[in-house]
GROMACS .gro file of C-alpha atoms in nm:
model
  470
    1MET     CA    1   7.150  12.069   9.154
    2THR     CA    2   7.047  11.729   9.002
    3ASN     CA    3   7.119  11.532   9.346
    4THR     CA    4   6.783  11.487   9.479
    5VAL     CA    5   6.976  11.505   9.872
    6PRO     CA    6   7.052  11.870   9.924
    7ARG     CA    7   7.438  11.912   9.973
    8ILE     CA    8   7.555  12.153  10.245
    9LEU     CA    9   7.892  12.284  10.223
   10ILE     CA   10   8.092  12.437  10.499
   11VAL     CA   11   8.366  12.654  10.425
   12GLY     CA   12   8.606  12.654  10.720
   13GLY     CA   13   8.636  12.388  10.999
   14GLY     CA   14   8.713  12.641  11.300
   15TYR     CA   15   8.507  12.724  11.582
   16ALA     CA   16   8.206  12.787  11.378
   17GLY     CA   17   8.233  12.542  11.117
   18PHE     CA   18   8.333  12.252  11.335
   19TYR     CA   19   8.045  12.296  11.563
   20THR     CA   20   7.776  12.371  11.311
   21ALA     CA   21   7.890  12.024  11.146
   22TRP     CA   22   7.899  11.858  11.469
   23LYS     CA   23   7.553  11.990  11.552
   24LEU     CA   24   7.386  11.924  11.207
   25GLU     CA   25   7.514  11.567  11.243
   26LYS     CA   26   7.245  11.540  11.546
   27HIS     CA   27   6.957  11.751  11.401
   28LEU     CA   28   6.943  11.606  11.062
   29ARG     CA   29   6.785  11.280  10.997
   30LYS     CA   30   6.968  10.988  10.832
   31GLY     CA   31   6.989  11.075  10.428
   32GLU     CA   32   6.817  11.441  10.485
   33ALA     CA   33   7.112  11.593  10.364
   34GLN     CA   34   7.481  11.543  10.268
   35VAL     CA   35   7.722  11.793  10.464
   36THR     CA   36   8.104  11.867  10.331
   37VAL     CA   37   8.363  12.087  10.518
   38VAL     CA   38   8.620  12.233  10.341
   39ASP     CA   39   8.904  12.382  10.545
   40PRO     CA   40   9.322  12.364  10.453
   41LEU     CA   41   9.390  12.198  10.837
   42PRO     CA   42   9.283  11.873  10.946
   43TYR     CA   43   9.139  12.042  11.273
   44MET     CA   44   9.023  12.293  11.498
   45THR     CA   45   9.197  12.466  11.709
   46TYR     CA   46   9.055  12.560  12.048
   47LEU     CA   47   9.212  12.918  12.049
   48PRO     CA   48   9.164  13.041  12.412
   49PHE     CA   49   9.438  12.760  12.494
   50LEU     CA   50   9.726  12.895  12.264
   51PRO     CA   51   9.872  13.108  12.544
   52GLU     CA   52   9.864  12.809  12.786
   53VAL     CA   53  10.009  12.583  12.482
   54ALA     CA   54  10.270  12.869  12.421
   55ALA     CA   55  10.387  12.826  12.796
   56GLY     CA   56  10.409  12.464  12.803
   57SER     CA   57  10.079  12.348  13.037
   58ILE     CA   58   9.924  12.221  12.745
   59GLU     CA   59  10.045  11.992  12.528
   60ALA     CA   60   9.987  12.115  12.179
   61ARG     CA   61   9.808  11.805  12.043
   62HIS     CA   62   9.532  11.838  12.310
   63ALA     CA   63   9.400  12.212  12.185
   64VAL     CA   64   9.349  12.092  11.886
   65VAL     CA   65   8.983  11.866  11.776
   66ALA     CA   66   9.041  11.651  11.477
   67LEU     CA   67   8.777  11.680  11.224
   68ARG     CA   68   8.763  11.338  11.113
   69ARG     CA   69   8.747  11.193  11.428
   70HIS     CA   70   8.430  11.380  11.558
   71LEU     CA   71   8.243  11.430  11.241
   72ALA     CA   72   8.116  11.100  11.191
   73SER     CA   73   7.883  11.157  10.866
   74THR     CA   74   8.044  11.486  10.785
   75GLU     CA   75   8.285  11.461  10.445
   76VAL     CA   76   8.605  11.656  10.558
   77VAL     CA   77   8.805  11.770  10.233
   78THR     CA   78   9.123  11.947  10.332
   79ALA     CA   79   9.211  12.221  10.091
   80ARG     CA   80   9.105  12.589  10.046
   81VAL     CA   81   8.775  12.725   9.918
   82THR     CA   82   8.970  13.004   9.668
   83LYS     CA   83   8.627  13.093   9.513
   84ILE     CA   84   8.271  13.096   9.576
   85ASP     CA   85   8.014  13.168   9.297
   86HIS     CA   86   7.690  13.170   9.481
   87ALA     CA   87   7.491  13.277   9.123
   88HIS     CA   88   7.544  12.933   9.025
   89LYS     CA   89   7.570  12.779   9.367
   90VAL     CA   90   7.950  12.624   9.316
   91ALA     CA   91   8.277  12.639   9.461
   92THR     CA   92   8.582  12.625   9.340
   93ILE     CA   93   8.801  12.364   9.584
   94THR     CA   94   9.213  12.437   9.544
   95PRO     CA   95   9.396  12.127   9.712
   96SER     CA   96   9.766  12.158   9.832
   97GLU     CA   97   9.880  11.933   9.567
   98GLY     CA   98   9.716  11.877   9.230
   99GLU     CA   99   9.444  12.107   9.017
  100ALA     CA  100   9.154  12.269   9.141
  101TRP     CA  101   8.827  12.159   9.106
  102GLU     CA  102   8.441  12.247   9.140
  103LEU     CA  103   8.190  12.144   9.403
  104GLU     CA  104   7.840  12.234   9.410
  105TYR     CA  105   7.627  12.276   9.680
  106ASP     CA  106   7.265  12.403   9.759
  107GLN     CA  107   7.293  12.569  10.096
  108ILE     CA  108   7.662  12.701  10.154
  109VAL     CA  109   7.784  12.829  10.529
  110VAL     CA  110   8.095  13.032  10.541
  111THR     CA  111   8.257  13.024  10.873
  112ALA     CA  112   8.627  13.109  10.748
  113GLY     CA  113   8.693  13.264  11.071
  114SER     CA  114   8.953  13.551  11.101
  115VAL     CA  115   9.376  13.625  11.053
  116SER     CA  116   9.583  13.859  11.247
  117ARG     CA  117   9.541  14.207  11.125
  118THR     CA  118   9.882  14.405  11.084
  119PHE     CA  119  10.015  14.728  10.966
  120PRO     CA  120  10.260  14.830  10.670
  121ILE     CA  121  10.514  14.828  10.993
  122PRO     CA  122  10.910  14.791  10.843
  123GLY     CA  123  10.998  14.468  10.956
  124ILE     CA  124  10.685  14.329  11.147
  125ALA     CA  125  10.577  14.118  10.816
  126ASP     CA  126  10.922  13.929  10.860
  127ASN     CA  127  11.025  13.924  11.236
  128ALA     CA  128  10.633  13.886  11.422
  129ILE     CA  129  10.457  13.581  11.486
  130GLY     CA  130  10.092  13.584  11.570
  131MET     CA  131   9.910  13.352  11.804
  132LYS     CA  132   9.586  13.262  11.584
  133ALA     CA  133   9.723  12.872  11.535
  134ILE     CA  134   9.863  12.603  11.695
  135GLU     CA  135  10.162  12.624  11.479
  136GLU     CA  136  10.241  12.998  11.628
  137ALA     CA  137  10.186  12.890  12.034
  138VAL     CA  138  10.462  12.603  11.965
  139TRP     CA  139  10.718  12.807  11.812
  140VAL     CA  140  10.680  13.050  12.059
  141ARG     CA  141  10.734  12.811  12.323
  142ASP     CA  142  11.033  12.631  12.162
  143LYS     CA  143  11.148  12.935  12.058
  144LEU     CA  144  11.140  13.104  12.422
  145LEU     CA  145  11.335  12.771  12.578
  146SER     CA  146  11.570  12.736  12.275
  147ASN     CA  147  11.698  13.107  12.364
  148PHE     CA  148  11.718  13.004  12.732
  149ASP     CA  149  12.014  12.750  12.614
  150LYS     CA  150  12.154  12.995  12.403
  151ALA     CA  151  12.124  13.248  12.654
  152ALA     CA  152  12.307  13.014  12.907
  153ALA     CA  153  12.617  12.934  12.704
  154LEU     CA  154  12.718  13.330  12.692
  155PRO     CA  155  12.884  13.565  12.900
  156PRO     CA  156  12.648  13.837  13.030
  157GLY     CA  157  12.622  14.116  12.828
  158PRO     CA  158  12.372  14.273  12.518
  159GLU     CA  159  12.343  13.944  12.348
  160ARG     CA  160  12.220  13.752  12.619
  161GLU     CA  161  11.996  14.000  12.743
  162ARG     CA  162  11.843  14.022  12.405
  163LEU     CA  163  11.763  13.628  12.370
  164LEU     CA  164  11.595  13.689  12.699
  165THR     CA  165  11.367  13.985  12.589
  166VAL     CA  166  10.999  13.905  12.456
  167VAL     CA  167  10.789  14.157  12.329
  168VAL     CA  168  10.421  14.122  12.248
  169VAL     CA  169  10.202  14.368  12.074
  170GLY     CA  170   9.824  14.434  12.151
  171GLY     CA  171   9.646  14.459  12.489
  172GLY     CA  172   9.372  14.259  12.445
  173PHE     CA  173   9.285  13.962  12.573
  174ALA     CA  174   9.495  13.737  12.369
  175GLY     CA  175   9.784  13.973  12.409
  176ILE     CA  176   9.748  14.011  12.760
  177GLU     CA  177   9.687  13.602  12.825
  178THR     CA  178  10.009  13.552  12.599
  179PHE     CA  179  10.216  13.810  12.769
  180ALA     CA  180  10.120  13.673  13.117
  181GLU     CA  181  10.190  13.340  13.052
  182LEU     CA  182  10.490  13.339  12.886
  183ARG     CA  183  10.615  13.561  13.204
  184ASN     CA  184  10.506  13.334  13.429
  185PHE     CA  185  10.651  13.012  13.218
  186ALA     CA  186  11.013  13.236  13.201
  187SER     CA  187  11.025  13.334  13.564
  188SER     CA  188  10.986  12.914  13.605
  189LEU     CA  189  11.229  12.806  13.397
  190LEU     CA  190  11.496  13.031  13.577
  191LYS     CA  191  11.511  12.735  13.851
  192LYS     CA  192  11.654  12.523  13.559
  193TYR     CA  193  11.911  12.778  13.451
  194PRO     CA  194  12.145  12.890  13.769
  195GLN     CA  195  12.342  13.128  13.502
  196LEU     CA  196  12.051  13.329  13.451
  197THR     CA  197  11.917  13.578  13.634
  198PHE     CA  198  11.546  13.711  13.684
  199ASP     CA  199  11.710  14.083  13.611
  200GLU     CA  200  11.807  13.929  13.237
  201THR     CA  201  11.460  13.868  13.148
  202HIS     CA  202  11.261  14.161  12.994
  203PHE     CA  203  10.882  14.137  12.882
  204HIS     CA  204  10.701  14.433  12.725
  205LEU     CA  205  10.352  14.470  12.576
  206ILE     CA  206  10.293  14.739  12.338
  207GLU     CA  207   9.959  14.882  12.366
  208ALA     CA  208   9.858  15.170  12.130
  209MET     CA  209   9.529  15.275  12.376
  210GLY     CA  210   9.535  15.369  12.720
  211ARG     CA  211   9.455  15.123  12.870
  212ILE     CA  212   9.427  14.747  12.801
  213MET     CA  213   9.166  14.444  12.840
  214PRO     CA  214   8.848  14.674  12.692
  215GLU     CA  215   8.656  14.363  12.767
  216VAL     CA  216   8.665  14.408  13.180
  217SER     CA  217   8.601  14.725  13.384
  218LEU     CA  218   8.887  15.011  13.440
  219LYS     CA  219   8.957  14.914  13.770
  220THR     CA  220   8.981  14.535  13.673
  221SER     CA  221   9.224  14.639  13.403
  222GLU     CA  222   9.446  14.838  13.622
  223TRP     CA  223   9.461  14.519  13.841
  224VAL     CA  224   9.625  14.329  13.569
  225LEU     CA  225   9.875  14.614  13.513
  226LYS     CA  226   9.952  14.631  13.888
  227ASP     CA  227   9.975  14.253  13.899
  228LEU     CA  228  10.196  14.203  13.549
  229ALA     CA  229  10.427  14.513  13.729
  230LYS     CA  230  10.452  14.323  14.058
  231ARG     CA  231  10.605  14.019  13.825
  232GLY     CA  232  10.846  14.219  13.622
  233ALA     CA  233  10.690  14.269  13.322
  234TYR     CA  234  10.672  14.611  13.170
  235VAL     CA  235  10.341  14.745  12.974
  236HIS     CA  236  10.377  15.058  12.759
  237LEU     CA  237  10.058  15.218  12.707
  238ASP     CA  238   9.945  15.490  12.449
  239THR     CA  239  10.268  15.339  12.238
  240GLN     CA  240  10.304  15.235  11.891
  241VAL     CA  241  10.516  14.996  11.720
  242THR     CA  242  10.707  15.189  11.431
  243GLY     CA  243  10.980  14.941  11.325
  244ALA     CA  244  11.099  14.615  11.420
  245VAL     CA  245  11.385  14.557  11.143
  246ASP     CA  246  11.643  14.328  11.268
  247GLY     CA  247  11.480  14.238  11.594
  248ASN     CA  248  11.518  14.577  11.697
  249VAL     CA  249  11.117  14.709  11.819
  250GLU     CA  250  11.133  15.060  11.729
  251LEU     CA  251  10.840  15.276  11.993
  252SER     CA  252  10.667  15.599  11.910
  253THR     CA  253  10.840  15.694  12.232
  254GLY     CA  254  11.179  15.653  12.055
  255GLU     CA  255  11.280  15.343  12.271
  256VAL     CA  256  11.427  15.060  12.106
  257ILE     CA  257  11.403  14.722  12.226
  258SER     CA  258  11.596  14.426  12.142
  259THR     CA  259  11.456  14.106  12.113
  260ASP     CA  260  11.444  13.792  11.948
  261ILE     CA  261  11.057  13.732  11.982
  262ILE     CA  262  10.791  13.935  11.844
  263VAL     CA  263  10.407  13.825  11.913
  264TRP     CA  264  10.156  13.993  11.738
  265THR     CA  265   9.811  14.013  11.865
  266ALA     CA  266   9.693  14.345  11.789
  267GLY     CA  267   9.353  14.240  11.646
  268VAL     CA  268   9.199  14.024  11.412
  269MET     CA  269   9.011  14.063  11.053
  270ALA     CA  270   8.780  13.814  10.870
  271ASN     CA  271   8.969  13.594  10.658
  272PRO     CA  272   9.045  13.817  10.314
  273GLN     CA  273   9.100  13.530  10.090
  274VAL     CA  274   8.730  13.374  10.135
  275VAL     CA  275   8.554  13.688  10.113
  276LYS     CA  276   8.726  13.840   9.834
  277GLY     CA  277   8.717  13.544   9.645
  278SER     CA  278   8.332  13.500   9.678
  279ASP     CA  279   8.028  13.681   9.542
  280LEU     CA  280   7.846  13.732   9.868
  281PRO     CA  281   7.801  14.099  10.012
  282SER     CA  282   8.028  14.185  10.256
  283GLU     CA  283   8.038  14.530  10.500
  284GLN     CA  284   8.267  14.817  10.502
  285ARG     CA  285   8.529  14.586  10.738
  286GLY     CA  286   8.535  14.280  10.512
  287ARG     CA  287   8.289  14.087  10.683
  288ILE     CA  288   7.984  13.896  10.540
  289THR     CA  289   7.675  14.055  10.618
  290THR     CA  290   7.351  13.866  10.791
  291GLN     CA  291   7.025  13.930  10.959
  292GLY     CA  292   6.983  13.795  11.282
  293ASP     CA  293   6.889  13.433  11.210
  294LEU     CA  294   7.245  13.427  11.038
  295ARG     CA  295   7.111  13.403  10.714
  296VAL     CA  296   7.352  13.637  10.447
  297ILE     CA  297   7.187  13.945  10.335
  298ASP     CA  298   7.266  14.210  10.058
  299ALA     CA  299   7.304  14.579  10.107
  300ASP     CA  300   6.900  14.624  10.078
  301GLY     CA  301   6.841  14.367  10.348
  302ASN     CA  302   6.706  14.083  10.080
  303VAL     CA  303   6.797  13.756  10.226
  304VAL     CA  304   7.023  13.589   9.982
  305GLU     CA  305   6.876  13.202   9.966
  306GLY     CA  306   7.092  12.928  10.041
  307ALA     CA  307   7.398  13.121  10.206
  308TRP     CA  308   7.460  13.154  10.597
  309ALA     CA  309   7.757  13.272  10.788
  310ALA     CA  310   7.854  13.296  11.144
  311GLY     CA  311   8.184  13.347  11.333
  312ASP     CA  312   8.432  13.600  11.289
  313VAL     CA  313   8.402  13.612  10.903
  314ALA     CA  314   8.040  13.747  10.967
  315ALA     CA  315   7.861  14.104  11.068
  316VAL     CA  316   7.613  13.922  11.305
  317PRO     CA  317   7.380  14.177  11.483
  318ASP     CA  318   7.398  14.170  11.846
  319LEU     CA  319   7.031  14.152  11.906
  320THR     CA  320   7.097  14.220  12.284
  321GLY     CA  321   7.217  14.580  12.204
  322GLY     CA  322   7.584  14.517  12.398
  323GLY     CA  323   7.787  14.515  12.083
  324VAL     CA  324   8.039  14.738  11.952
  325GLY     CA  325   7.852  14.886  11.680
  326GLY     CA  326   7.544  14.685  11.723
  327PHE     CA  327   7.758  14.338  11.643
  328CYS     CA  328   7.838  14.037  11.766
  329VAL     CA  329   8.222  14.103  11.895
  330PRO     CA  330   8.478  13.818  11.743
  331ASN     CA  331   8.515  13.590  11.990
  332ALA     CA  332   8.463  13.230  12.055
  333GLN     CA  333   8.145  13.251  12.304
  334HIS     CA  334   7.982  13.417  12.024
  335ALA     CA  335   8.133  13.156  11.721
  336VAL     CA  336   8.003  12.863  11.910
  337ARG     CA  337   7.655  12.974  12.016
  338GLN     CA  338   7.589  13.106  11.635
  339ALA     CA  339   7.687  12.767  11.496
  340LYS     CA  340   7.475  12.600  11.720
  341GLN     CA  341   7.157  12.839  11.625
  342LEU     CA  342   7.277  12.814  11.255
  343ALA     CA  343   7.246  12.425  11.281
  344LYS     CA  344   6.928  12.441  11.400
  345ASN     CA  345   6.850  12.728  11.191
  346LEU     CA  346   6.956  12.539  10.873
  347THR     CA  347   6.757  12.220  10.962
  348ALA     CA  348   6.482  12.385  11.018
  349VAL     CA  349   6.472  12.560  10.649
  350LEU     CA  350   6.569  12.213  10.499
  351ARG     CA  351   6.172  12.137  10.630
  352GLY     CA  352   6.030  12.411  10.542
  353GLU     CA  353   5.993  12.556  10.911
  354LEU     CA  354   6.114  12.905  11.012
  355PRO     CA  355   6.456  13.012  11.152
  356LYS     CA  356   6.502  13.183  11.487
  357ASP     CA  357   6.708  13.506  11.563
  358TYR     CA  358   7.040  13.440  11.713
  359ILE     CA  359   7.025  13.626  12.074
  360HIS     CA  360   7.297  13.581  12.340
  361LYS     CA  361   7.392  13.813  12.608
  362ASN     CA  362   7.780  13.831  12.654
  363LEU     CA  363   7.837  13.614  12.957
  364GLY     CA  364   8.143  13.771  13.126
  365ALA     CA  365   8.526  13.731  13.029
  366VAL     CA  366   8.771  13.526  13.220
  367ALA     CA  367   9.178  13.515  13.139
  368GLY     CA  368   9.414  13.316  13.289
  369LEU     CA  369   9.737  13.549  13.373
  370GLY     CA  370   9.963  13.259  13.472
  371LEU     CA  371  10.009  12.946  13.660
  372TYR     CA  372   9.706  13.016  13.964
  373ASN     CA  373   9.656  13.372  13.885
  374GLY     CA  374   9.346  13.507  13.636
  375VAL     CA  375   9.067  13.767  13.620
  376PHE     CA  376   8.765  13.709  13.557
  377GLN     CA  377   8.447  14.001  13.521
  378SER     CA  378   8.078  13.934  13.465
  379GLY     CA  379   7.865  14.231  13.452
  380ASN     CA  380   7.982  14.441  13.791
  381ILE     CA  381   8.132  14.107  13.967
  382ALA     CA  382   8.473  14.070  13.936
  383LEU     CA  383   8.748  13.783  14.058
  384LYS     CA  384   9.117  13.820  14.062
  385GLY     CA  385   9.371  13.582  14.151
  386PHE     CA  386   9.330  13.204  14.267
  387LEU     CA  387   8.947  13.189  14.203
  388ALA     CA  388   8.929  13.330  13.844
  389TRP     CA  389   9.213  13.107  13.755
  390GLY     CA  390   8.990  12.834  13.865
  391ALA     CA  391   8.719  13.004  13.698
  392HIS     CA  392   8.937  13.003  13.376
  393ARG     CA  393   9.043  12.646  13.370
  394GLY     CA  394   8.660  12.542  13.461
  395TYR     CA  395   8.488  12.737  13.178
  396HIS     CA  396   8.753  12.664  12.894
  397GLY     CA  397   8.807  12.315  13.024
  398LEU     CA  398   8.437  12.207  13.006
  399ALA     CA  399   8.370  12.441  12.702
  400MET     CA  400   8.643  12.220  12.442
  401PRO     CA  401   8.427  11.997  12.250
  402SER     CA  402   8.348  11.650  12.321
  403TRP     CA  403   8.485  11.465  12.607
  404GLU     CA  404   8.757  11.280  12.450
  405ARG     CA  405   8.902  11.598  12.414
  406LYS     CA  406   8.820  11.731  12.763
  407TRP     CA  407   8.945  11.441  12.954
  408ARG     CA  408   9.295  11.463  12.795
  409VAL     CA  409   9.350  11.844  12.856
  410LEU     CA  410   9.234  11.748  13.195
  411TRP     CA  411   9.485  11.475  13.234
  412GLY     CA  412   9.738  11.694  13.125
  413TRP     CA  413   9.663  11.992  13.393
  414TRP     CA  414   9.644  11.715  13.665
  415ASN     CA  415   9.990  11.537  13.550
  416ASN     CA  416  10.143  11.896  13.556
  417PHE     CA  417  10.024  11.989  13.884
  418TRP     CA  418  10.229  11.712  14.024
  419LEU     CA  419  10.543  11.692  13.793
  420GLY     CA  420  10.538  12.050  13.673
  421ARG     CA  421  10.526  12.146  13.330
  422ASP     CA  422  10.730  11.973  13.072
  423VAL     CA  423  11.031  12.198  12.948
  424VAL     CA  424  11.170  11.956  12.691
  425ASN     CA  425  11.261  12.159  12.362
  426LEU     CA  426  11.154  12.067  12.003
  427GLU     CA  427  11.290  12.343  11.801
  428ALA     CA  428  11.472  12.119  11.596
  429VAL     CA  429  11.150  11.956  11.449
  430GLN     CA  430  11.081  12.244  11.245
  431THR     CA  431  11.440  12.088  11.052
  432PRO     CA  432  11.349  11.730  11.090
  433ARG     CA  433  11.596  11.606  10.793
  434ARG     CA  434  11.870  11.781  10.955
  435PHE     CA  435  11.987  11.503  11.150
  436PHE     CA  436  11.991  11.247  10.842
  437ASP     CA  437  12.093  11.466  10.602
  438GLU     CA  438  12.423  11.599  10.816
  439PHE     CA  439  12.568  11.182  10.812
  440ALA     CA  440  12.384  11.033  10.500
  441SER     CA  441  12.631  10.881  10.252
  442ARG     CA  442  12.611  11.037   9.899
  443PRO     CA  443  12.774  10.938   9.566
  444ARG     CA  444  13.104  11.015   9.495
  445PRO     CA  445  13.082  11.320   9.214
  446PRO     CA  446  13.234  11.209   8.890
  447GLN     CA  447  13.603  11.237   8.840
  448PRO     CA  448  13.786  11.383   8.533
  449ALA     CA  449  13.899  11.134   8.267
  450GLU     CA  450  14.237  11.060   8.229
  451ALA     CA  451  14.407  11.118   7.907
  452PRO     CA  452  14.430  10.785   7.677
  453ALA     CA  453  14.748  10.640   7.662
  454LYS     CA  454  14.956  10.679   7.318
  455PRO     CA  455  14.987  10.339   7.111
  456ALA     CA  456  15.384  10.196   7.062
  457ALA     CA  457  15.377  10.318   6.698
  458GLU     CA  458  15.372  10.654   6.816
  459LYS     CA  459  15.679  10.637   7.086
  460ALA     CA  460  15.914  10.432   6.861
  461PRO     CA  461  16.034  10.752   6.679
  462VAL     CA  462  16.116  10.925   7.006
  463ALA     CA  463  16.317  10.635   7.099
  464GLU     CA  464  16.461  10.617   6.803
  465LYS     CA  465  16.558  10.980   6.821
  466ALA     CA  466  16.685  10.943   7.182
  467ALA     CA  467  16.946  10.641   7.070
  468ALA     CA  468  17.086  10.890   6.808
  469ALA     CA  469  17.148  11.138   7.002
  470LYS     CA  470  17.367  10.921   7.204
   0.00000   0.00000   0.00000
């Protein structure tokens, strides 16, 4: 590039992308580099809060971080990176409207995150929803509330129970937290709907493996199973979904569950659009390969100059030896810490210094299982119930970036403690023009033209014939 100031392009504004830019603003001197973040969304979503958003415990806007508000000197571009030509250090930027354009860079940081990993099961693509975006969590919350409203207006029977049935696929942390939070939320809603009974609500979690939550010990996961069973939630282990057409979830056991809400949390994969649209090297699972200092490397282990990657989109070696397959697992804990180290390393390289390896031993796992209930595991130490729930909220409340966001989340929790969860259903916001469109005045359709009247000269012969007939 001809520009004397190095341009750093960050592809993706999620955990790793936001934190990389945020920390670069702290480490770089004024005018030392120009940083640009490109993401189709203008905000970072704090994913661990999505189950609580779905259960109405956190206001949706408080679980996201506006990029433009918290990145003071970083250029934010709301668009997609559809091609990375690192050989020429050019990226193709495609906005939602208008023509695509090219952006040259000196250093590129790929932090495009992950997307839900699905399988070609009939009906899943058309009827299920993930739990990877704030919009999905909001939809699930409003859909559940809407279904309660509809069910309360129906007589007891199969259709009413179908509306009150929720199926979650996947027994990892995201699935269990979503499942438990929704079960807890539904139980609390019954107080507002005296027409409905607890026995009419059905919650099913489908897990292909023989256990749930592999991040915790077997003993702890068994406790979670027992706790869910006490709350009337059903967990199907060693079971797969074979179909989901027309809301009928078919299981490998032969059972069919009729439902209106299917939440898919059965794994994630590196963002394929970014990886496949790039000439950067990737491994078998579709992640960009890096070495310990987060610089991209090729199949021979050679550093690809000017290229970095972190978060779920990257295959980062776990130098502590604790990672599955030798790599860091795709979670928020690693993404945030990798981003912080990447910002330091990138700053060091720009100044002619050597980068340092990313080394972080997993601190443990903590999950919320509904109000006042949770589970925590760190090594051989396990907490269950209220203490674990407090640890869950304490950890994530502090982990939320910026005090502005922390206070909004904490204030919401405080209000809910005294006032209860807000149960306003805003499903109609998905079709906002319906209210205006229903009563809007429209121009009348054009009327067919009338036949022109005949001239008097043409009418005369007719009158004369009539007179002669008399």
